[in-house]
Amino acid sequence: MMHIISCQQYTRKSLEELFILTDDVKNNPQKYKNALQDNIIAVMFFEPSTRTRMSFQSAILRLGGKIIVTENAGINSSTTKGETLKDTIRILNGYADAIVMRHSADDAAQVAASVSNIPILNAGSGKGEHPTQALLDVYTIREKRGKIDGCKVAILGDLLYGRTIHSLLGLLCLYDNIEVYGLSKNAFALPQKYVNMLKENNIDYKVCHSFDEIPKDIDVLYHTRIQSERFEGDFGKEEYIINKQVLNKFSQHTMVLHPLPRVDEISSDIDNDPRALYFEQAYNGVPIRMSLLLQVLGKDKEIMSK
Ligand code: NCD
């Protein structure tokens, strides 16, 4: 049985399989519209979400599946009564065919998978990982750039607590000739374990102190929100804001990505610039999550070959 827990579970080959399936889902959605007609998916979010939750729900509905939901699960589920996550997952095993879960604990998805006989799809686990986001991020880069090898990526914002960054780096490690540049306030620098992971995969990580230190021909500027819900105290606002003036220093092929929600990292004055791809990126959440559901429920190969 297949869970989607961490980017570490991917190989170049399995990523390419997912992306080929996603191309087919995007180009031929009618082929897949009844794929999950016999399935019920449980969607359980212990943390707030707009894009991940609703794009998963949209994906399930577009595949003809049915949904049972607990929003705000920390309050609305029996967790408030003291039930453990393991017990909640054991119960959902009797009610659904797969579980999409977001939780504040870094190891929540692993814990859930350890007792689950149905697939767990990690929709964000603490400051650790957000694999389905990273998959749609890399899919978007591949779609726009044609390939990932040789990609120069700048990561910005909250490199410390940003789980989307951590998962994205995990996937970039699978490709050749990647360069990664980091630009953040000191308090939100990339944890050493990720710097080491990049190094072990022959990826140069360069810490920058201004936009001027990022190469003009960078392929991706990937900004993120300061994850203020993950720490006490006030570290002030984002210093490095992408606006028209900043973006104009970069080349015509530079893509601006962001997992969203943005707070003030990206000025709306670039929203109409063709390089601002964060809304398209968010739309790719639906076909990627449709493909992941098809894969974990074993419905991918047969339908794709039709
Ligand atoms: C991200 C998350 O939840 O980690 N959002 C998302 O899923 N697109 C990023 C964030 O909340 O800042």
mmCIF file of C-alpha atoms and ligand atoms in Angstrom:
data_model
loop_
_atom_site.group_PDB
_atom_site.id
_atom_site.type_symbol
_atom_site.label_atom_id
_atom_site.label_comp_id
_atom_site.label_asym_id
_atom_site.label_seq_id
_atom_site.Cartn_x
_atom_site.Cartn_y
_atom_site.Cartn_z
ATOM 1 C CA MET A 1 0.000 0.000 0.000
ATOM 2 C CA MET A 2 1.165 3.488 -0.877
ATOM 3 C CA HIS A 3 1.086 6.474 1.495
ATOM 4 C CA ILE A 4 2.190 10.010 0.582
ATOM 5 C CA ILE A 5 4.190 10.960 3.660
ATOM 6 C CA SER A 6 7.427 12.642 2.671
ATOM 7 C CA CYS A 7 9.369 13.792 -0.364
ATOM 8 C CA GLN A 8 12.079 11.356 0.715
ATOM 9 C CA GLN A 9 9.961 8.503 -0.662
ATOM 10 C CA TYR A 10 10.334 9.771 -4.242
ATOM 11 C CA THR A 11 12.806 8.807 -6.929
ATOM 12 C CA ARG A 12 13.296 10.590 -10.218
ATOM 13 C CA LYS A 13 11.392 7.771 -11.890
ATOM 14 C CA SER A 14 8.405 7.845 -9.536
ATOM 15 C CA LEU A 15 8.220 11.637 -9.861
ATOM 16 C CA GLU A 16 8.217 11.428 -13.642
ATOM 17 C CA GLU A 17 5.441 8.798 -13.497
ATOM 18 C CA LEU A 18 3.362 11.148 -11.349
ATOM 19 C CA PHE A 19 3.970 14.068 -13.705
ATOM 20 C CA ILE A 20 3.048 12.059 -16.810
ATOM 21 C CA LEU A 21 -0.173 10.954 -15.115
ATOM 22 C CA THR A 22 -0.847 14.584 -14.118
ATOM 23 C CA ASP A 23 -0.378 15.744 -17.724
ATOM 24 C CA ASP A 24 -2.962 13.151 -18.779
ATOM 25 C CA VAL A 25 -5.368 14.140 -15.971
ATOM 26 C CA LYS A 26 -5.045 17.766 -17.058
ATOM 27 C CA ASN A 27 -5.473 17.069 -20.762
ATOM 28 C CA ASN A 28 -8.176 14.391 -20.533
ATOM 29 C CA PRO A 29 -10.159 15.023 -17.335
ATOM 30 C CA GLN A 30 -13.253 13.241 -18.686
ATOM 31 C CA LYS A 31 -11.350 9.922 -18.671
ATOM 32 C CA TYR A 32 -11.053 10.106 -14.906
ATOM 33 C CA LYS A 33 -14.405 11.526 -13.888
ATOM 34 C CA ASN A 34 -15.782 8.294 -12.414
ATOM 35 C CA ALA A 35 -12.483 6.809 -11.215
ATOM 36 C CA LEU A 36 -13.313 7.101 -7.513
ATOM 37 C CA GLN A 37 -17.056 6.507 -7.775
ATOM 38 C CA ASP A 38 -16.877 3.673 -5.240
ATOM 39 C CA ASN A 39 -14.569 5.501 -2.829
ATOM 40 C CA ILE A 40 -15.016 7.627 0.267
ATOM 41 C CA ILE A 41 -12.121 9.855 1.286
ATOM 42 C CA ALA A 42 -11.778 11.278 4.812
ATOM 43 C CA VAL A 43 -10.389 14.819 4.939
ATOM 44 C CA MET A 44 -9.174 15.802 8.388
ATOM 45 C CA PHE A 45 -7.455 19.140 8.999
ATOM 46 C CA PHE A 46 -6.084 20.037 12.430
ATOM 47 C CA GLU A 47 -4.696 23.328 11.039
ATOM 48 C CA PRO A 48 -6.223 26.042 8.833
ATOM 49 C CA SER A 49 -6.108 25.647 5.071
ATOM 50 C CA THR A 50 -7.741 27.056 1.967
ATOM 51 C CA ARG A 51 -5.802 25.720 -1.012
ATOM 52 C CA THR A 52 -4.701 22.300 0.205
ATOM 53 C CA ARG A 53 -8.053 21.324 1.709
ATOM 54 C CA MET A 54 -10.260 22.688 -1.036
ATOM 55 C CA SER A 55 -8.053 21.496 -3.894
ATOM 56 C CA PHE A 56 -8.043 18.004 -2.365
ATOM 57 C CA GLN A 57 -11.831 18.179 -2.048
ATOM 58 C CA SER A 58 -12.118 19.458 -5.609
ATOM 59 C CA ALA A 59 -9.808 16.640 -6.777
ATOM 60 C CA ILE A 60 -11.946 14.001 -5.032
ATOM 61 C CA LEU A 61 -15.162 15.412 -6.522
ATOM 62 C CA ARG A 62 -13.632 15.683 -10.014
ATOM 63 C CA LEU A 63 -12.796 11.968 -9.756
ATOM 64 C CA GLY A 64 -16.376 11.146 -8.765
ATOM 65 C CA GLY A 65 -15.430 10.256 -5.170
ATOM 66 C CA LYS A 66 -17.266 11.071 -1.955
ATOM 67 C CA ILE A 67 -15.899 13.036 0.995
ATOM 68 C CA ILE A 68 -16.295 12.953 4.754
ATOM 69 C CA VAL A 69 -14.719 15.960 6.457
ATOM 70 C CA THR A 70 -13.562 17.259 9.798
ATOM 71 C CA GLU A 71 -12.478 20.864 9.528
ATOM 72 C CA ASN A 72 -10.802 22.370 12.533
ATOM 73 C CA ALA A 73 -10.249 18.797 13.717
ATOM 74 C CA GLY A 74 -8.421 19.847 16.890
ATOM 75 C CA ILE A 75 -11.721 21.241 18.138
ATOM 76 C CA ASN A 76 -14.372 19.304 16.211
ATOM 77 C CA SER A 77 -12.969 15.789 16.499
ATOM 78 C CA SER A 78 -12.653 13.604 19.601
ATOM 79 C CA THR A 79 -9.075 14.877 19.965
ATOM 80 C CA THR A 80 -10.539 17.499 22.336
ATOM 81 C CA LYS A 81 -11.782 14.626 24.495
ATOM 82 C CA GLY A 82 -8.274 13.188 24.659
ATOM 83 C CA GLU A 83 -8.383 10.644 21.838
ATOM 84 C CA THR A 84 -4.939 9.915 20.397
ATOM 85 C CA LEU A 85 -4.184 10.460 16.715
ATOM 86 C CA LYS A 86 -3.555 6.721 16.360
ATOM 87 C CA ASP A 87 -7.030 5.878 17.649
ATOM 88 C CA THR A 88 -8.670 8.479 15.405
ATOM 89 C CA ILE A 89 -6.883 6.987 12.385
ATOM 90 C CA ARG A 90 -7.884 3.435 13.395
ATOM 91 C CA ILE A 91 -11.515 4.566 13.502
ATOM 92 C CA LEU A 92 -11.354 6.315 10.115
ATOM 93 C CA ASN A 93 -9.969 3.069 8.670
ATOM 94 C CA GLY A 94 -13.496 1.695 9.058
ATOM 95 C CA TYR A 95 -15.171 4.699 7.460
ATOM 96 C CA ALA A 96 -13.090 5.631 4.416
ATOM 97 C CA ASP A 97 -10.727 4.328 1.726
ATOM 98 C CA ALA A 98 -8.014 6.984 2.188
ATOM 99 C CA ILE A 99 -7.267 9.806 4.628
ATOM 100 C CA VAL A 100 -6.026 13.280 3.747
ATOM 101 C CA MET A 101 -4.605 14.827 6.904
ATOM 102 C CA ARG A 102 -2.961 18.076 8.013
ATOM 103 C CA HIS A 103 -1.552 18.238 11.539
ATOM 104 C CA SER A 104 0.721 20.458 13.629
ATOM 105 C CA ALA A 105 3.101 17.651 14.678
ATOM 106 C CA ASP A 106 6.146 17.114 12.434
ATOM 107 C CA ASP A 107 5.769 13.321 12.636
ATOM 108 C CA ALA A 108 1.953 13.172 12.414
ATOM 109 C CA ALA A 109 1.822 11.564 8.976
ATOM 110 C CA GLN A 110 4.301 8.835 9.969
ATOM 111 C CA VAL A 111 2.375 8.172 13.179
ATOM 112 C CA ALA A 112 -0.886 7.955 11.239
ATOM 113 C CA ALA A 113 0.619 5.647 8.614
ATOM 114 C CA SER A 114 2.033 3.360 11.312
ATOM 115 C CA VAL A 115 -1.496 2.242 12.281
ATOM 116 C CA SER A 116 -3.377 2.738 9.029
ATOM 117 C CA ASN A 117 -4.440 0.016 6.602
ATOM 118 C CA ILE A 118 -5.649 2.651 4.148
ATOM 119 C CA PRO A 119 -3.481 5.291 2.425
ATOM 120 C CA ILE A 120 -2.533 8.440 4.343
ATOM 121 C CA LEU A 121 -1.914 11.582 2.279
ATOM 122 C CA ASN A 122 0.112 14.133 4.231
ATOM 123 C CA ALA A 123 -1.421 17.565 3.632
ATOM 124 C CA GLY A 124 1.200 19.283 5.815
ATOM 125 C CA SER A 125 2.850 18.078 9.024
ATOM 126 C CA GLY A 126 4.079 20.800 11.388
ATOM 127 C CA LYS A 127 7.240 22.512 10.210
ATOM 128 C CA GLY A 128 8.438 19.233 8.711
ATOM 129 C CA GLU A 129 6.952 18.427 5.332
ATOM 130 C CA HIS A 130 4.254 19.326 2.848
ATOM 131 C CA PRO A 131 4.925 16.799 0.080
ATOM 132 C CA THR A 132 1.841 17.397 -2.057
ATOM 133 C CA GLN A 133 2.700 21.111 -2.239
ATOM 134 C CA ALA A 134 6.276 20.375 -3.301
ATOM 135 C CA LEU A 135 4.995 17.955 -5.939
ATOM 136 C CA LEU A 136 2.796 20.636 -7.478
ATOM 137 C CA ASP A 137 5.644 23.162 -7.199
ATOM 138 C CA VAL A 138 8.064 20.942 -9.122
ATOM 139 C CA TYR A 139 5.314 20.009 -11.586
ATOM 140 C CA THR A 140 4.755 23.727 -12.244
ATOM 141 C CA ILE A 141 8.477 24.316 -12.821
ATOM 142 C CA ARG A 142 8.628 21.339 -15.205
ATOM 143 C CA GLU A 143 5.536 22.550 -17.048
ATOM 144 C CA LYS A 144 6.961 26.041 -17.570
ATOM 145 C CA ARG A 145 10.645 25.246 -17.989
ATOM 146 C CA GLY A 146 10.427 21.844 -19.654
ATOM 147 C CA LYS A 147 12.858 20.213 -17.222
ATOM 148 C CA ILE A 148 14.223 20.490 -13.688
ATOM 149 C CA ASP A 149 17.887 19.601 -14.300
ATOM 150 C CA GLY A 150 20.070 22.701 -14.265
ATOM 151 C CA CYS A 151 17.453 24.759 -12.441
ATOM 152 C CA LYS A 152 18.584 27.721 -10.323
ATOM 153 C CA VAL A 153 16.191 28.285 -7.442
ATOM 154 C CA ALA A 154 16.138 31.067 -4.844
ATOM 155 C CA ILE A 155 14.213 30.283 -1.659
ATOM 156 C CA LEU A 156 12.964 33.259 0.354
ATOM 157 C CA GLY A 157 11.006 34.084 3.470
ATOM 158 C CA ASP A 158 10.706 31.542 6.266
ATOM 159 C CA LEU A 159 13.331 28.897 5.546
ATOM 160 C CA LEU A 160 13.296 27.754 9.170
ATOM 161 C CA TYR A 161 9.642 26.819 9.684
ATOM 162 C CA GLY A 162 8.503 26.660 6.049
ATOM 163 C CA ARG A 163 7.531 23.048 5.416
ATOM 164 C CA THR A 164 6.915 23.742 1.739
ATOM 165 C CA ILE A 165 10.566 24.801 1.417
ATOM 166 C CA HIS A 166 11.782 21.683 3.234
ATOM 167 C CA SER A 167 9.809 19.402 0.935
ATOM 168 C CA LEU A 168 10.773 21.336 -2.195
ATOM 169 C CA LEU A 169 14.472 20.953 -1.367
ATOM 170 C CA GLY A 170 13.931 17.218 -0.878
ATOM 171 C CA LEU A 171 12.606 16.912 -4.426
ATOM 172 C CA LEU A 172 15.271 19.161 -5.973
ATOM 173 C CA CYS A 173 17.886 16.758 -4.574
ATOM 174 C CA LEU A 174 16.727 14.216 -7.167
ATOM 175 C CA TYR A 175 17.906 16.352 -10.104
ATOM 176 C CA ASP A 176 21.278 17.269 -11.618
ATOM 177 C CA ASN A 177 23.108 20.599 -11.627
ATOM 178 C CA ILE A 178 20.718 22.349 -9.263
ATOM 179 C CA GLU A 179 21.781 25.594 -7.586
ATOM 180 C CA VAL A 180 19.977 26.911 -4.524
ATOM 181 C CA TYR A 181 20.213 30.465 -3.144
ATOM 182 C CA GLY A 182 18.674 31.472 0.199
ATOM 183 C CA LEU A 183 17.501 34.971 1.135
ATOM 184 C CA SER A 184 15.833 35.423 4.508
ATOM 185 C CA LYS A 185 16.129 37.299 7.756
ATOM 186 C CA ASN A 186 18.776 35.701 9.957
ATOM 187 C CA ALA A 187 16.137 34.461 12.383
ATOM 188 C CA PHE A 188 14.565 32.388 9.595
ATOM 189 C CA ALA A 189 17.677 30.842 8.049
ATOM 190 C CA LEU A 190 17.593 27.326 6.593
ATOM 191 C CA PRO A 191 18.250 24.686 9.302
ATOM 192 C CA GLN A 192 21.640 22.995 9.011
ATOM 193 C CA LYS A 193 20.087 19.583 8.354
ATOM 194 C CA TYR A 194 18.706 20.844 5.035
ATOM 195 C CA VAL A 195 21.982 22.547 4.130
ATOM 196 C CA ASN A 196 23.662 19.167 4.760
ATOM 197 C CA MET A 197 21.039 17.330 2.717
ATOM 198 C CA LEU A 198 21.739 19.644 -0.238
ATOM 199 C CA LYS A 199 25.479 19.168 0.157
ATOM 200 C CA GLU A 200 25.145 15.377 0.254
ATOM 201 C CA ASN A 201 23.347 15.656 -3.073
ATOM 202 C CA ASN A 202 26.055 17.879 -4.591
ATOM 203 C CA ILE A 203 23.889 20.988 -4.501
ATOM 204 C CA ASP A 204 25.603 24.249 -3.711
ATOM 205 C CA TYR A 205 23.674 26.328 -1.174
ATOM 206 C CA LYS A 206 24.521 30.022 -1.179
ATOM 207 C CA VAL A 207 23.245 32.319 1.538
ATOM 208 C CA CYS A 208 22.419 35.771 0.111
ATOM 209 C CA HIS A 209 21.961 39.062 1.962
ATOM 210 C CA SER A 210 20.135 41.043 -0.701
ATOM 211 C CA PHE A 211 18.311 40.537 -3.989
ATOM 212 C CA ASP A 212 21.482 41.732 -5.727
ATOM 213 C CA GLU A 213 23.307 38.575 -4.647
ATOM 214 C CA ILE A 214 20.780 36.356 -6.440
ATOM 215 C CA PRO A 215 21.858 35.740 -10.075
ATOM 216 C CA LYS A 216 19.891 37.783 -12.622
ATOM 217 C CA ASP A 217 19.148 34.638 -14.623
ATOM 218 C CA ILE A 218 17.633 32.744 -11.685
ATOM 219 C CA ASP A 219 14.902 30.356 -12.883
ATOM 220 C CA VAL A 220 12.689 30.402 -9.794
ATOM 221 C CA LEU A 221 12.129 32.921 -7.019
ATOM 222 C CA TYR A 222 10.192 30.864 -4.437
ATOM 223 C CA HIS A 223 8.879 33.112 -1.676
ATOM 224 C CA THR A 224 7.104 32.030 1.517
ATOM 225 C CA ARG A 225 5.189 33.567 4.410
ATOM 226 C CA ILE A 226 6.724 33.905 7.874
ATOM 227 C CA GLN A 227 5.022 31.070 9.746
ATOM 228 C CA SER A 228 4.107 33.198 12.763
ATOM 229 C CA GLU A 229 1.848 30.482 14.199
ATOM 230 C CA ARG A 230 4.940 28.303 14.812
ATOM 231 C CA PHE A 231 6.840 30.530 17.270
ATOM 232 C CA GLU A 232 6.344 32.919 20.174
ATOM 233 C CA GLY A 233 7.465 36.525 19.934
ATOM 234 C CA ASP A 234 7.627 39.044 17.131
ATOM 235 C CA PHE A 235 10.380 38.998 14.541
ATOM 236 C CA GLY A 236 8.846 41.828 12.519
ATOM 237 C CA LYS A 237 7.732 41.812 8.928
ATOM 238 C CA GLU A 238 9.338 40.328 5.839
ATOM 239 C CA GLU A 239 12.255 42.473 4.647
ATOM 240 C CA TYR A 240 12.635 41.026 1.171
ATOM 241 C CA ILE A 241 9.567 41.893 -0.856
ATOM 242 C CA ILE A 242 9.211 41.054 -4.535
ATOM 243 C CA ASN A 243 7.665 44.053 -6.288
ATOM 244 C CA LYS A 244 7.859 45.432 -9.814
ATOM 245 C CA GLN A 245 11.188 47.150 -9.215
ATOM 246 C CA VAL A 246 12.772 43.986 -7.777
ATOM 247 C CA LEU A 247 11.352 41.674 -10.442
ATOM 248 C CA ASN A 248 12.613 43.921 -13.208
ATOM 249 C CA LYS A 249 16.194 43.178 -12.121
ATOM 250 C CA PHE A 250 15.633 39.545 -13.094
ATOM 251 C CA SER A 251 15.429 37.927 -16.496
ATOM 252 C CA GLN A 252 12.349 37.394 -18.613
ATOM 253 C CA HIS A 253 12.310 33.661 -17.842
ATOM 254 C CA THR A 254 12.404 34.023 -14.020
ATOM 255 C CA MET A 255 9.301 32.481 -12.438
ATOM 256 C CA VAL A 256 7.857 33.817 -9.208
ATOM 257 C CA LEU A 257 6.308 31.025 -7.152
ATOM 258 C CA HIS A 258 4.735 31.040 -3.676
ATOM 259 C CA PRO A 259 2.712 28.282 -1.969
ATOM 260 C CA LEU A 260 0.327 31.021 -0.737
ATOM 261 C CA PRO A 261 -1.170 32.558 1.308
ATOM 262 C CA ARG A 262 1.034 35.610 0.800
ATOM 263 C CA VAL A 263 1.013 38.302 3.439
ATOM 264 C CA ASP A 264 3.386 40.987 2.215
ATOM 265 C CA GLU A 265 6.167 38.986 0.520
ATOM 266 C CA ILE A 266 4.893 39.619 -3.004
ATOM 267 C CA SER A 267 3.418 42.934 -3.989
ATOM 268 C CA SER A 268 0.203 42.757 -6.008
ATOM 269 C CA ASP A 269 1.779 45.149 -8.516
ATOM 270 C CA ILE A 270 3.409 42.129 -10.203
ATOM 271 C CA ASP A 271 0.253 39.984 -10.353
ATOM 272 C CA ASN A 272 -0.230 40.676 -14.062
ATOM 273 C CA ASP A 273 3.414 40.076 -14.973
ATOM 274 C CA PRO A 274 3.656 36.812 -16.968
ATOM 275 C CA ARG A 275 6.452 35.740 -14.613
ATOM 276 C CA ALA A 276 4.075 35.777 -11.615
ATOM 277 C CA LEU A 277 2.941 32.167 -11.654
ATOM 278 C CA TYR A 278 1.648 31.639 -8.107
ATOM 279 C CA PHE A 279 -2.015 31.455 -9.091
ATOM 280 C CA GLU A 280 -1.338 28.946 -11.869
ATOM 281 C CA GLN A 281 0.820 27.046 -9.389
ATOM 282 C CA ALA A 282 -2.134 26.863 -6.968
ATOM 283 C CA TYR A 283 -4.437 25.624 -9.768
ATOM 284 C CA ASN A 284 -2.007 22.744 -10.391
ATOM 285 C CA GLY A 285 -2.910 21.570 -6.876
ATOM 286 C CA VAL A 286 -6.063 19.951 -8.273
ATOM 287 C CA PRO A 287 -4.565 17.752 -11.050
ATOM 288 C CA ILE A 288 -1.566 16.779 -8.890
ATOM 289 C CA ARG A 289 -3.841 15.746 -6.023
ATOM 290 C CA MET A 290 -6.176 13.926 -8.445
ATOM 291 C CA SER A 291 -3.144 11.947 -9.635
ATOM 292 C CA LEU A 292 -1.989 11.182 -6.092
ATOM 293 C CA LEU A 293 -5.449 9.894 -5.165
ATOM 294 C CA LEU A 294 -5.543 7.756 -8.310
ATOM 295 C CA GLN A 295 -2.124 6.320 -7.463
ATOM 296 C CA VAL A 296 -2.748 5.514 -3.801
ATOM 297 C CA LEU A 297 -6.081 3.900 -4.668
ATOM 298 C CA GLY A 298 -4.534 1.922 -7.530
ATOM 299 C CA LYS A 299 -6.722 3.533 -10.214
ATOM 300 C CA ASP A 300 -3.986 5.213 -12.250
ATOM 301 C CA LYS A 301 -2.529 2.694 -14.709
ATOM 302 C CA GLU A 302 -5.697 1.108 -16.028
ATOM 303 C CA ILE A 303 -7.456 4.386 -16.778
ATOM 304 C CA MET A 304 -4.381 6.142 -18.196
ATOM 305 C CA SER A 305 -3.814 3.361 -20.734
ATOM 306 C CA LYS A 306 -7.370 3.772 -22.117
HETATM 307 C C1 NCD B 1 1.456 26.470 3.093
HETATM 308 C C2 NCD B 1 1.371 25.568 4.317
HETATM 309 O O1 NCD B 1 0.282 25.333 4.849
HETATM 310 O O2 NCD B 1 2.429 25.104 4.700
HETATM 311 N N1 NCD B 1 0.207 26.700 2.502
HETATM 312 C C3 NCD B 1 -0.263 25.827 1.550
HETATM 313 O O3 NCD B 1 -0.538 24.691 1.841
HETATM 314 N N2 NCD B 1 -0.324 26.268 0.290
HETATM 315 C C4 NCD B 1 2.212 27.714 3.321
HETATM 316 C C5 NCD B 1 1.757 28.657 4.402
HETATM 317 O O4 NCD B 1 0.801 28.433 5.120
HETATM 318 O O5 NCD B 1 2.422 29.702 4.525
#
